[in-house]
Short mmCIF file of C-alpha atoms and ligand atoms in Angstrom, two decimals:
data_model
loop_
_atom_site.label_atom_id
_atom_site.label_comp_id
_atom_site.label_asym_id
_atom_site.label_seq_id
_atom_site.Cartn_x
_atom_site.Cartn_y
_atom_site.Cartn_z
CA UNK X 1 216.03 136.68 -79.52
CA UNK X 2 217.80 138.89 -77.90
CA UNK X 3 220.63 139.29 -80.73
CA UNK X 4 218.10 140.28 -83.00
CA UNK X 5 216.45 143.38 -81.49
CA UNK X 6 219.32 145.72 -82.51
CA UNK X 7 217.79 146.20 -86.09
CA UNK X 8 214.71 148.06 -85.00
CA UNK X 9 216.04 149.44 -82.15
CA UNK X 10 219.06 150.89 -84.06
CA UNK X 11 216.56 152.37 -86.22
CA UNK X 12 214.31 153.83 -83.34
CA UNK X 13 217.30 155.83 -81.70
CA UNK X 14 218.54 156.91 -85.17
CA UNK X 15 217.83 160.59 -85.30
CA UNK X 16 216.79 160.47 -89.13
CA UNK X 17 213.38 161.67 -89.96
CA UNK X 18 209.95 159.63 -89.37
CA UNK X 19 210.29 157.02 -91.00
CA UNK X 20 206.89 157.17 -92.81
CA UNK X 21 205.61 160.08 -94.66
CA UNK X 22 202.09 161.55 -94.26
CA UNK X 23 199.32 162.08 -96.72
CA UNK X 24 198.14 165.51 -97.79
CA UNK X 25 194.07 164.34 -98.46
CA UNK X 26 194.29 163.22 -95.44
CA UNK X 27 192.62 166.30 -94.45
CA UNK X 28 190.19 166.14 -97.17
CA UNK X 29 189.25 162.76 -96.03
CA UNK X 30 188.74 163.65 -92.46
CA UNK X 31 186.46 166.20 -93.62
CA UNK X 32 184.87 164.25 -95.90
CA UNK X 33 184.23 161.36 -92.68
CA UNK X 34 183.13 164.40 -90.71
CA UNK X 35 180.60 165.30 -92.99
CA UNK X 36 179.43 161.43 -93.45
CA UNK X 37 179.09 160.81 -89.43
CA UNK X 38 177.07 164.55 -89.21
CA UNK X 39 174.71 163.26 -92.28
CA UNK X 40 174.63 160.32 -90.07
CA UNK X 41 173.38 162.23 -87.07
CA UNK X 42 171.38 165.42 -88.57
CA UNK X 43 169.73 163.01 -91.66
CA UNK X 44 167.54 161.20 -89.74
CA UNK X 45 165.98 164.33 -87.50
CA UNK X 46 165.25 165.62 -91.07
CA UNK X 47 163.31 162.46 -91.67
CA UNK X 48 165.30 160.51 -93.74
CA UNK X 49 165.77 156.91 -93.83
CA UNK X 50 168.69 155.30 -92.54
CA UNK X 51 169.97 151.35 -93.19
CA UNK X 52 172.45 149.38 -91.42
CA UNK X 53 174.57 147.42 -93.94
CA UNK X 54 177.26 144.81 -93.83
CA UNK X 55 180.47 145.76 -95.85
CA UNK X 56 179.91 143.84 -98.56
CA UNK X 57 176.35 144.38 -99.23
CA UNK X 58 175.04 146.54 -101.81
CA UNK X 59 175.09 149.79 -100.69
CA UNK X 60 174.18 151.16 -104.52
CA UNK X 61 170.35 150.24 -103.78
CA UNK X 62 169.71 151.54 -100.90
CA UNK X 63 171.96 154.81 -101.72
CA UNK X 64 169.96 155.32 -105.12
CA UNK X 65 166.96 155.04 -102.94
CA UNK X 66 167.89 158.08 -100.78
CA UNK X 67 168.30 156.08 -97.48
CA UNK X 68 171.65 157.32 -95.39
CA UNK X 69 173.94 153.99 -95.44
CA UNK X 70 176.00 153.49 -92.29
CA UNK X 71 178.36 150.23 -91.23
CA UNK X 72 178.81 148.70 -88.05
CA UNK X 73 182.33 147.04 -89.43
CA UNK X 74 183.17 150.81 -90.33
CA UNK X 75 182.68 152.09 -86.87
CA UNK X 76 184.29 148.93 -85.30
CA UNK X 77 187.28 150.18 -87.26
CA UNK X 78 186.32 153.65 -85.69
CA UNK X 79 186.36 152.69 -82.49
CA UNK X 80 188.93 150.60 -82.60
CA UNK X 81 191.59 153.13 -83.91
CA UNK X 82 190.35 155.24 -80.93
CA UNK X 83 190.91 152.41 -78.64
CA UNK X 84 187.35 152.38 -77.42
CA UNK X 85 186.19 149.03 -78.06
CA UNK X 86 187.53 147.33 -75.49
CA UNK X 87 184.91 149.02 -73.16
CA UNK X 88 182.35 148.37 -75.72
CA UNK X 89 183.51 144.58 -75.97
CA UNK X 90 183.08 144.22 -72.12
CA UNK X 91 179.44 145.81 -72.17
CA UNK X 92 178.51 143.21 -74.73
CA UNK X 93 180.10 140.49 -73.20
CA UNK X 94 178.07 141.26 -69.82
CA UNK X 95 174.65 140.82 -71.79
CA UNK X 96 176.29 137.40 -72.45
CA UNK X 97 178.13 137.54 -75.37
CA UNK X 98 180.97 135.34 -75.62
CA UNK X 99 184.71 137.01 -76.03
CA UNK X 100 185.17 134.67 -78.79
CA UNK X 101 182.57 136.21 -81.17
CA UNK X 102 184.23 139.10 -83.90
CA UNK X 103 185.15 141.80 -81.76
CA UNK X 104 183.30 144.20 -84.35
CA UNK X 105 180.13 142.72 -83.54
CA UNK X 106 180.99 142.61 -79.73
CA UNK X 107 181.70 146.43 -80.38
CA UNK X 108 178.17 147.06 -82.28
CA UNK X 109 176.27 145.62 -79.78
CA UNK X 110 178.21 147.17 -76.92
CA UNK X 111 177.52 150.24 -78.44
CA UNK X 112 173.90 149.83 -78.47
CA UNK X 113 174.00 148.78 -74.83
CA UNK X 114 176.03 151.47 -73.61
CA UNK X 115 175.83 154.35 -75.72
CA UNK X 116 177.06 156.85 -74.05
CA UNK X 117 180.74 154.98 -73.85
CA UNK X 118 180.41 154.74 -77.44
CA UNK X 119 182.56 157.28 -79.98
CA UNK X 120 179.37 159.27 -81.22
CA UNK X 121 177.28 157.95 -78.88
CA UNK X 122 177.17 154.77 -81.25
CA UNK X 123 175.43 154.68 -85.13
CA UNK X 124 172.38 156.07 -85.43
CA UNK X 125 169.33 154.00 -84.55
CA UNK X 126 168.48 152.26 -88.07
CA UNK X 127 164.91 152.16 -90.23
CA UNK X 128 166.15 148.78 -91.59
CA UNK X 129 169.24 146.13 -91.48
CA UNK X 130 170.43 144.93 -94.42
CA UNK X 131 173.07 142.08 -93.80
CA UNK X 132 175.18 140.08 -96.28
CA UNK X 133 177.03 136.88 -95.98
CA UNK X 134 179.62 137.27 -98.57
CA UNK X 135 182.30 137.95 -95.76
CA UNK X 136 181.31 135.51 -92.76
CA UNK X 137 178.77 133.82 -91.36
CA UNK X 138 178.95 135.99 -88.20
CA UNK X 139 177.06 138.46 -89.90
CA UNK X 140 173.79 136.23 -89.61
CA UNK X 141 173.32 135.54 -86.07
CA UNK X 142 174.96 139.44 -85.30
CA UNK X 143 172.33 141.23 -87.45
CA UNK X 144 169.59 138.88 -85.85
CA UNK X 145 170.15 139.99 -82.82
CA UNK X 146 170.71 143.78 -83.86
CA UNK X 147 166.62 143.11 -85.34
CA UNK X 148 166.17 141.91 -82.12
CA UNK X 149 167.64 144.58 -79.71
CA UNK X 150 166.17 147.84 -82.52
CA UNK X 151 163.23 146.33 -83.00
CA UNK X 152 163.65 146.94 -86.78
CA UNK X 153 162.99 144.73 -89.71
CA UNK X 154 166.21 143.04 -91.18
CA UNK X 155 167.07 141.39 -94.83
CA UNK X 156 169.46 138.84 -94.89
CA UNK X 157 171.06 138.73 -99.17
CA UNK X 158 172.65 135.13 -99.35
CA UNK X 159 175.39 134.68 -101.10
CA UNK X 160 176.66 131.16 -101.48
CA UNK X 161 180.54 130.21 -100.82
CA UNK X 162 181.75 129.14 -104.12
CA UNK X 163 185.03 127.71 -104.86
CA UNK X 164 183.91 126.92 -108.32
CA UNK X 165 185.98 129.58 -111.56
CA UNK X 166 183.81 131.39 -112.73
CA UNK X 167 181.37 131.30 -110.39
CA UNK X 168 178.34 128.28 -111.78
CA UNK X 169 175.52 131.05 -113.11
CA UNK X 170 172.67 129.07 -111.15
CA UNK X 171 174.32 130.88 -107.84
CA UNK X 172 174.17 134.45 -109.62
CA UNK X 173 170.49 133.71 -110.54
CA UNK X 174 169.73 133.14 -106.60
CA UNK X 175 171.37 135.98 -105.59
CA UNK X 176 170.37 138.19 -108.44
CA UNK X 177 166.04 136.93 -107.28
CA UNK X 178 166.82 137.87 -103.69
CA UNK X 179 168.36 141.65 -104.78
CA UNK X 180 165.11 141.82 -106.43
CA UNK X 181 163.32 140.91 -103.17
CA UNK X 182 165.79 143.21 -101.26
CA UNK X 183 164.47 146.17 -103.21
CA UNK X 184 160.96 145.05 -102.70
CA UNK X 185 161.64 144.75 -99.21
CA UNK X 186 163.76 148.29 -98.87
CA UNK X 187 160.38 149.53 -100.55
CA UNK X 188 158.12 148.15 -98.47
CA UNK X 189 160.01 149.39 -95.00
CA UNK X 190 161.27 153.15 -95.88
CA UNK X 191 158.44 154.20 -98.03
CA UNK X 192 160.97 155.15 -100.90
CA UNK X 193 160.73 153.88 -104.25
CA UNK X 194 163.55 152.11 -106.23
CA UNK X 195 163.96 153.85 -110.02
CA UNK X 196 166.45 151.94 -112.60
CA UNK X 197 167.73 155.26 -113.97
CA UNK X 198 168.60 156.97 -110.13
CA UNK X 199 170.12 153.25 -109.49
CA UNK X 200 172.56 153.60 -112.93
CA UNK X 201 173.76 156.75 -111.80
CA UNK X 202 174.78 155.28 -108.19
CA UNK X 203 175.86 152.79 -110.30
CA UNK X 204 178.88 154.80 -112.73
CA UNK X 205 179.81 156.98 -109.56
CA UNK X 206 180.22 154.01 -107.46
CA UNK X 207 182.26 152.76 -111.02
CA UNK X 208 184.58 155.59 -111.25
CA UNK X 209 185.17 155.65 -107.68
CA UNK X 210 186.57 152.03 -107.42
CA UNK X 211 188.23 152.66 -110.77
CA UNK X 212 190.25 155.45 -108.57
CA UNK X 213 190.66 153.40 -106.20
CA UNK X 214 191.70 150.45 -107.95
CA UNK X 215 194.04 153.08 -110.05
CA UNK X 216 195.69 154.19 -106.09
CA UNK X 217 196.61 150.72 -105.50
CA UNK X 218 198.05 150.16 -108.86
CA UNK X 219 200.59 152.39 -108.21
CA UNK X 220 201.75 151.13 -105.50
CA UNK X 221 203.39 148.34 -107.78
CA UNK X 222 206.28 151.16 -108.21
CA UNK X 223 209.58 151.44 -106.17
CA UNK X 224 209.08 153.03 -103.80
CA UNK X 225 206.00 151.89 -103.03
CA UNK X 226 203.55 155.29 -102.59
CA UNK X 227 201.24 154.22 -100.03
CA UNK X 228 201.68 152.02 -96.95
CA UNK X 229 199.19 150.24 -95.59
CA UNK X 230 198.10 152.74 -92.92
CA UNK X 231 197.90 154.76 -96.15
CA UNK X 232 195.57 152.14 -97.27
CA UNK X 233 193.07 151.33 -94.65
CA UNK X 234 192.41 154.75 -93.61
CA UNK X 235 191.59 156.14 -97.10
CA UNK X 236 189.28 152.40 -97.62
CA UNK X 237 186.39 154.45 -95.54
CA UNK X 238 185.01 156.18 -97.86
CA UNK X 239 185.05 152.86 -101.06
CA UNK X 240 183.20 151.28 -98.15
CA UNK X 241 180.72 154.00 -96.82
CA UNK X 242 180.23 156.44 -99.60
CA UNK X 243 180.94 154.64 -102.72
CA UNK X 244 178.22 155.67 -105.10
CA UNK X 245 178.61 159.29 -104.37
CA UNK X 246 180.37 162.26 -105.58
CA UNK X 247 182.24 163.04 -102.60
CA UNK X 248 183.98 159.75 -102.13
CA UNK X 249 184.67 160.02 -106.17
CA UNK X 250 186.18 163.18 -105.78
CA UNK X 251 188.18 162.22 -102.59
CA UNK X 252 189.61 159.07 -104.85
CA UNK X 253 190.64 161.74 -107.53
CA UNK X 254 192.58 163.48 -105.23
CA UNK X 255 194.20 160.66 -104.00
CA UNK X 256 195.08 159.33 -107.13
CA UNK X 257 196.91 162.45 -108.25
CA UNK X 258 198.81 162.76 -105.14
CA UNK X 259 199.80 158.91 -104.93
CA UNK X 260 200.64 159.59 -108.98
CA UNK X 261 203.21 162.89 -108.07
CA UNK X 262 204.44 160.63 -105.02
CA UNK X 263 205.65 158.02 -108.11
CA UNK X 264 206.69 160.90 -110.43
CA UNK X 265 209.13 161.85 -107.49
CA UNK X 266 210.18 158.86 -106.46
CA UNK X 267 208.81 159.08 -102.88
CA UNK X 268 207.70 156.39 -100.96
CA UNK X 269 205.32 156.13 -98.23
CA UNK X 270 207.96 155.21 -95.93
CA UNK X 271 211.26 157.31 -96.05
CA UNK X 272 213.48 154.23 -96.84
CA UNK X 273 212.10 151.15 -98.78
CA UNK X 274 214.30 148.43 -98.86
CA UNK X 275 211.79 145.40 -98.70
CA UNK X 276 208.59 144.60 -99.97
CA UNK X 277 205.91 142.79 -98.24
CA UNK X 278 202.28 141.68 -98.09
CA UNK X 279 200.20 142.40 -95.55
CA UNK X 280 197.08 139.32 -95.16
CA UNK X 281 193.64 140.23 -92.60
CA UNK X 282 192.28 143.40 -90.99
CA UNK X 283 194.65 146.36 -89.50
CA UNK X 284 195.27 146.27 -86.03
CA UNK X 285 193.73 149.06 -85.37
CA UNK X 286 194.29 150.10 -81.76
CA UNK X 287 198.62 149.95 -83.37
CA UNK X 288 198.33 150.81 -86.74
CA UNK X 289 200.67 153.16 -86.71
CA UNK X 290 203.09 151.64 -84.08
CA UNK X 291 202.99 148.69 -85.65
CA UNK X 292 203.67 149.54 -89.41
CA UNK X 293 205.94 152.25 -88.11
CA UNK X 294 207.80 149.07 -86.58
CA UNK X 295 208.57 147.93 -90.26
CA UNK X 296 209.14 151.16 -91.72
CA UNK X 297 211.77 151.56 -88.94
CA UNK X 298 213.46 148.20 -90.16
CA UNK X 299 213.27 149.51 -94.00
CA UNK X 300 210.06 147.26 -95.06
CA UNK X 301 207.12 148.76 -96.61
CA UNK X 302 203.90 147.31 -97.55
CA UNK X 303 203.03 148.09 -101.12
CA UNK X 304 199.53 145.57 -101.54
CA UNK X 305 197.38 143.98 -99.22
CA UNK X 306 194.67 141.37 -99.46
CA UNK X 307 192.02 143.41 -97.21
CA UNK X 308 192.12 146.99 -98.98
CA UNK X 309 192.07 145.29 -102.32
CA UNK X 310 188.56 143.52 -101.63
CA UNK X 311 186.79 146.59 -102.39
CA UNK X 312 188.06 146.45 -105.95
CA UNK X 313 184.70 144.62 -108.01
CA UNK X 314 182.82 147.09 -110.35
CA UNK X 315 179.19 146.93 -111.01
CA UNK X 316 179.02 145.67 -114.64
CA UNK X 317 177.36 148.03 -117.34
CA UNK X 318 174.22 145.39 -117.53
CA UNK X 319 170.46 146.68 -118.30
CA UNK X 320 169.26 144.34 -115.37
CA UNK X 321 170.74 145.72 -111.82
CA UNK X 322 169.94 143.14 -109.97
CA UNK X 323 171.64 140.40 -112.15
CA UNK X 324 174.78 142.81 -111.90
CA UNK X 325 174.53 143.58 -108.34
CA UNK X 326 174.57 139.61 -107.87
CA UNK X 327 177.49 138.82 -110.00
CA UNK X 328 180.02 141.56 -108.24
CA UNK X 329 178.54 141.02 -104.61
CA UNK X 330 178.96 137.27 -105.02
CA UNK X 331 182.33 137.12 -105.90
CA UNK X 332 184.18 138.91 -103.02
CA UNK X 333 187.87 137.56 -101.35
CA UNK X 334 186.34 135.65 -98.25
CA UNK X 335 183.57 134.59 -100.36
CA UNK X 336 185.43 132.15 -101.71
CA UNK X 337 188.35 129.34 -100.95
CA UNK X 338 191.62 128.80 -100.04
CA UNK X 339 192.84 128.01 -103.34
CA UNK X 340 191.66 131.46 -104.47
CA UNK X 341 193.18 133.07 -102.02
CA UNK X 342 196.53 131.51 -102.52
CA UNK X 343 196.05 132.07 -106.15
CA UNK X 344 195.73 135.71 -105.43
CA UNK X 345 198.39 136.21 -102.71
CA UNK X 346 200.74 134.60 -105.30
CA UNK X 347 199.99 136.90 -107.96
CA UNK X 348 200.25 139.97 -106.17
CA UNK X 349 203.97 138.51 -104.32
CA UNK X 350 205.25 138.76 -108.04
CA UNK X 351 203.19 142.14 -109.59
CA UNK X 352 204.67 144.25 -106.65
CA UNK X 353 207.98 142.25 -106.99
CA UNK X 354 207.43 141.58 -102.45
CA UNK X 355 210.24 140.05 -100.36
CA UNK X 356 208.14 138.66 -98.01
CA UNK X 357 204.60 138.28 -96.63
CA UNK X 358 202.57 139.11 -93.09
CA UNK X 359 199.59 137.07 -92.10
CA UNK X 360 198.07 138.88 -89.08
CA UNK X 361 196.31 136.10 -87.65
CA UNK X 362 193.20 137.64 -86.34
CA UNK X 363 191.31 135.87 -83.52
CA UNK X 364 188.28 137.80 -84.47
CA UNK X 365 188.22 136.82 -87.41
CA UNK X 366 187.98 133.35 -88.59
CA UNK X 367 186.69 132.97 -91.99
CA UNK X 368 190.10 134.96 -92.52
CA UNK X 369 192.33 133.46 -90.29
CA UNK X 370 191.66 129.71 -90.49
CA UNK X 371 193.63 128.30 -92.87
CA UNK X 372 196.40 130.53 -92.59
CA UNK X 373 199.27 128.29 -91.64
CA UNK X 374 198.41 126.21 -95.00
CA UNK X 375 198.50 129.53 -96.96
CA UNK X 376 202.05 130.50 -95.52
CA UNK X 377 203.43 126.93 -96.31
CA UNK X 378 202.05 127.15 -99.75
CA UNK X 379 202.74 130.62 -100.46
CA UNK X 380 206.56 130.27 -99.45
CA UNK X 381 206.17 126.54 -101.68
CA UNK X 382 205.15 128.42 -104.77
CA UNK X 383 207.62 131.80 -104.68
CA UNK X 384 210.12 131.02 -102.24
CA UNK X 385 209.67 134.13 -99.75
CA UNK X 386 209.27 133.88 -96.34
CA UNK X 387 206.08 134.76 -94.08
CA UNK X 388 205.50 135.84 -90.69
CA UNK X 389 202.40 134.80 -88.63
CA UNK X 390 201.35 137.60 -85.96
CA UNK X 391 198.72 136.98 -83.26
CA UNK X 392 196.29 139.89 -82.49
CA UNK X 393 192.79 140.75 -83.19
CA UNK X 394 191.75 143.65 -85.41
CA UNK X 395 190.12 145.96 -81.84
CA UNK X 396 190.29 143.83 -78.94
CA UNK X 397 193.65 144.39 -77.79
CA UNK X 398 193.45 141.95 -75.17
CA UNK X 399 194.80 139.61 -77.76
CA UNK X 400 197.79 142.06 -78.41
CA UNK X 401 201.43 141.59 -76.86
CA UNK X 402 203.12 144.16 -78.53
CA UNK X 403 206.42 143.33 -77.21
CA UNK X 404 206.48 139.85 -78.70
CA UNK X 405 205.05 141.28 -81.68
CA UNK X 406 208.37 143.82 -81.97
CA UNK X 407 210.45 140.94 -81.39
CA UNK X 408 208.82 138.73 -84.02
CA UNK X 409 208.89 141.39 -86.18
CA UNK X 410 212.63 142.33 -85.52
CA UNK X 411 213.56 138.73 -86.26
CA UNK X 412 211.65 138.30 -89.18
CA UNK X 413 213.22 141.84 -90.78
CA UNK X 414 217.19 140.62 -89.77
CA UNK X 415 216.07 137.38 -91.31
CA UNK X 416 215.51 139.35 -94.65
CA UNK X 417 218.28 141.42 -94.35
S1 SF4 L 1 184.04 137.74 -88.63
FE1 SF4 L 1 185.43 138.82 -90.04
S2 SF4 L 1 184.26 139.16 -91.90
FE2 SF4 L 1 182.81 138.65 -90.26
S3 SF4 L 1 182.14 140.63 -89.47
FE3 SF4 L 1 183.85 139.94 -88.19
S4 SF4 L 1 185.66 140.87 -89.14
FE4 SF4 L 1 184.01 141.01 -90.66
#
């Protein structure tokens, strides 16, 4: 092992400059966050409605509705990237809850225990929950217990696995009768009524936005590649909180025109691209940039991921929402097999032309992580590039030994050298 660690370190003492370049909007997206978390705060003392939601339920209902959306998987991120949740984790885990349950959920809850250790003093308290299972199970039993703890009403939109292409229509028509109860039930909780033509607006913002978005990480199939993944899963906040609304359409505009001049100029997001790679799971948030700094350093860049990507499905043009909300909601990444996902890791190894591939195998977060070894084996079967497994979780760093994780990471980069 030892031989190996002169690549990275060699690159460390080099006095060059950083080896990854900064956005410009992202200013205009910590403003833009700002002004989300104040809504957050000042909305509801102005008596409006506020709903927890899961991150891959359909915030376009509730948003059309006037209700102020906010995401306990957002603020994990939050308070992971501010290295809070580990505090957060522990209060949970001394009501009981077991350090093997998602360390997002651990963070929620420890947030409402102890809010006053919480970034924010934790979300504002919700009128409703509104919980999907397109991304885990988890998400059941967590937002039970939220109902539980808030004493608020909850929805739970099921959304069956499906490793059936296309998806058999007799699952859409479930999920498309239970959006219909979701807006009856939205109704009968906030007071606010649902209108068709307020929800088609929501509807082509929340369009155009993940168009943007979807247009960012197409050009990251140049070389350079003009966003990392740092890049990535910081400017994924708003496609997750706020898509549906102008500001998060106009913050995608922006980016797209400065991720477009980055091409035009031939700049990458790191200084000096000289591999490609995939990155698989959730950032490590508590290292995100140490630990993509670690590959810039060794000349590897990460032009696609599987994680950023997932907020990619636009709402269909149909007359009946609910039928449309069903088909995109139903068909997310994690909602659906291993095949799938190989199929799509494949694909993307040959559109950005990648080395290489990262599977960060997060303890968290098993309906992403299991099956990962059979991915790599398959993956490297089907293009012949190698993979790298890393151990963490996405905010409980207790899971987190960043010196192997240089040294693994060292290795693997000499390996492609
Ligand atoms: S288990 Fe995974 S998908 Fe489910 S809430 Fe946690 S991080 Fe999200």
């Amino acid at each position: 092992m030892e031989t190996r660690r002169p690549v990275l370190d060699a690159a460390r003492k080099s006095p060059g400059p950083r080896p990854y370049r900064k956005l410009q909007c992202g200013r205009h997206l910590k403003r833009l966050m700002q002004g989300y978390y104040a809504l957050t705060k000042v909305g509801p003392r102005l008596g409006m409605k506020t709903v927890w939601l899961t991150s891959g339920a359909p915030v376009e209902i509730p948003l059309s509705m006037g209700l102020i959306p906010q995401y306990p998987e957002n603020y994990g991120a939050l308070c992971g990237a501010r290295r809070a949740s580990l505090e957060l984790c522990r209060a949970a885990e001394a009501r009981g809850y077991s350090p093997d349950l998602c360390s997002y959920a651990r963070t929620d809850l420890g947030s409402v225990f102890s809010p006053e250790q919480a970034p924010l003093h934790g979300l504002s308290r919700p009128d409703v929950l509104v919980a999907c299972n397109n991304i885990c199970g988890t998400v059941t039993k967590w937002w039970e217990h939220l109902a539980h703890w808030l004493g608020v009403p909850c929805f739970l939109l099921d959304t069956p696995f499906s490793d059936e292409e296309p998806r058999p229509p007799h699952l859409i028509d479930y999920a498309a009768r239970q959006v219909e109860e979701l807006i009856v039930f939205l109704e009968r909780h906030t007071r606010r009524r649902f209108s068709e033509r307020k929800f088609h607006r929501v509807a082509r913002r929340s369009r155009e936005a993940v168009q943007l978005w979807n247009e960012c990480l197409d050009l990251c199939t140049a070389r350079p590649a003009p966003l990392g993944c740092a890049d990535r899963f910081l400017a994924m906040a708003p496609i997750v909180t706020l898509r549906g609304t102008r500001v998060a359409r106009a913050f995608y505009g922006a980016l797209k025109r400065e991720t477009a001049q980055r091409v035009e100029r031939g700049e990458g997001a790191i200084v000096d691209e000289r591999r490609r790679l995939l990155w698989d799971n959730i950032a490590i948030w508590y290292d995100i940039y140490g630990l993509y700094n670690r590959f810039a350093e060794g000349g590897a860049s990460f032009p696609v991921d599987t994680y950023t990507s997932a907020w990619t499905g636009t709402l269909p043009e149909e007359a009946d929402p609910c039928r449309g909300v069903a088909r995109v909601y139903s068909d997310i990444y994690l909602n659906r097999g291993m095949q799938a996902k190989i199929d799509i890791m494949a694909s993307m190894m040959d559109r950005f032309e990648l080395d290489g591939f990262v599977l960060h195998s997060n303890r968290s977060c098993k309906p992403y992580s299991l099956g990962q070894l059979v991915i790599k084996q398959e993956l490297t079967r089907r293009t012949g590039r190698p993979g790298l497994v890393l151990e963490a979780d996405m905010t409980d760093s207790r899971h987190y030994d960043g010196s192997r994780v240089s040294a693994q990471v060292s290795a693997f980069l000499e390996m492609l050298e």
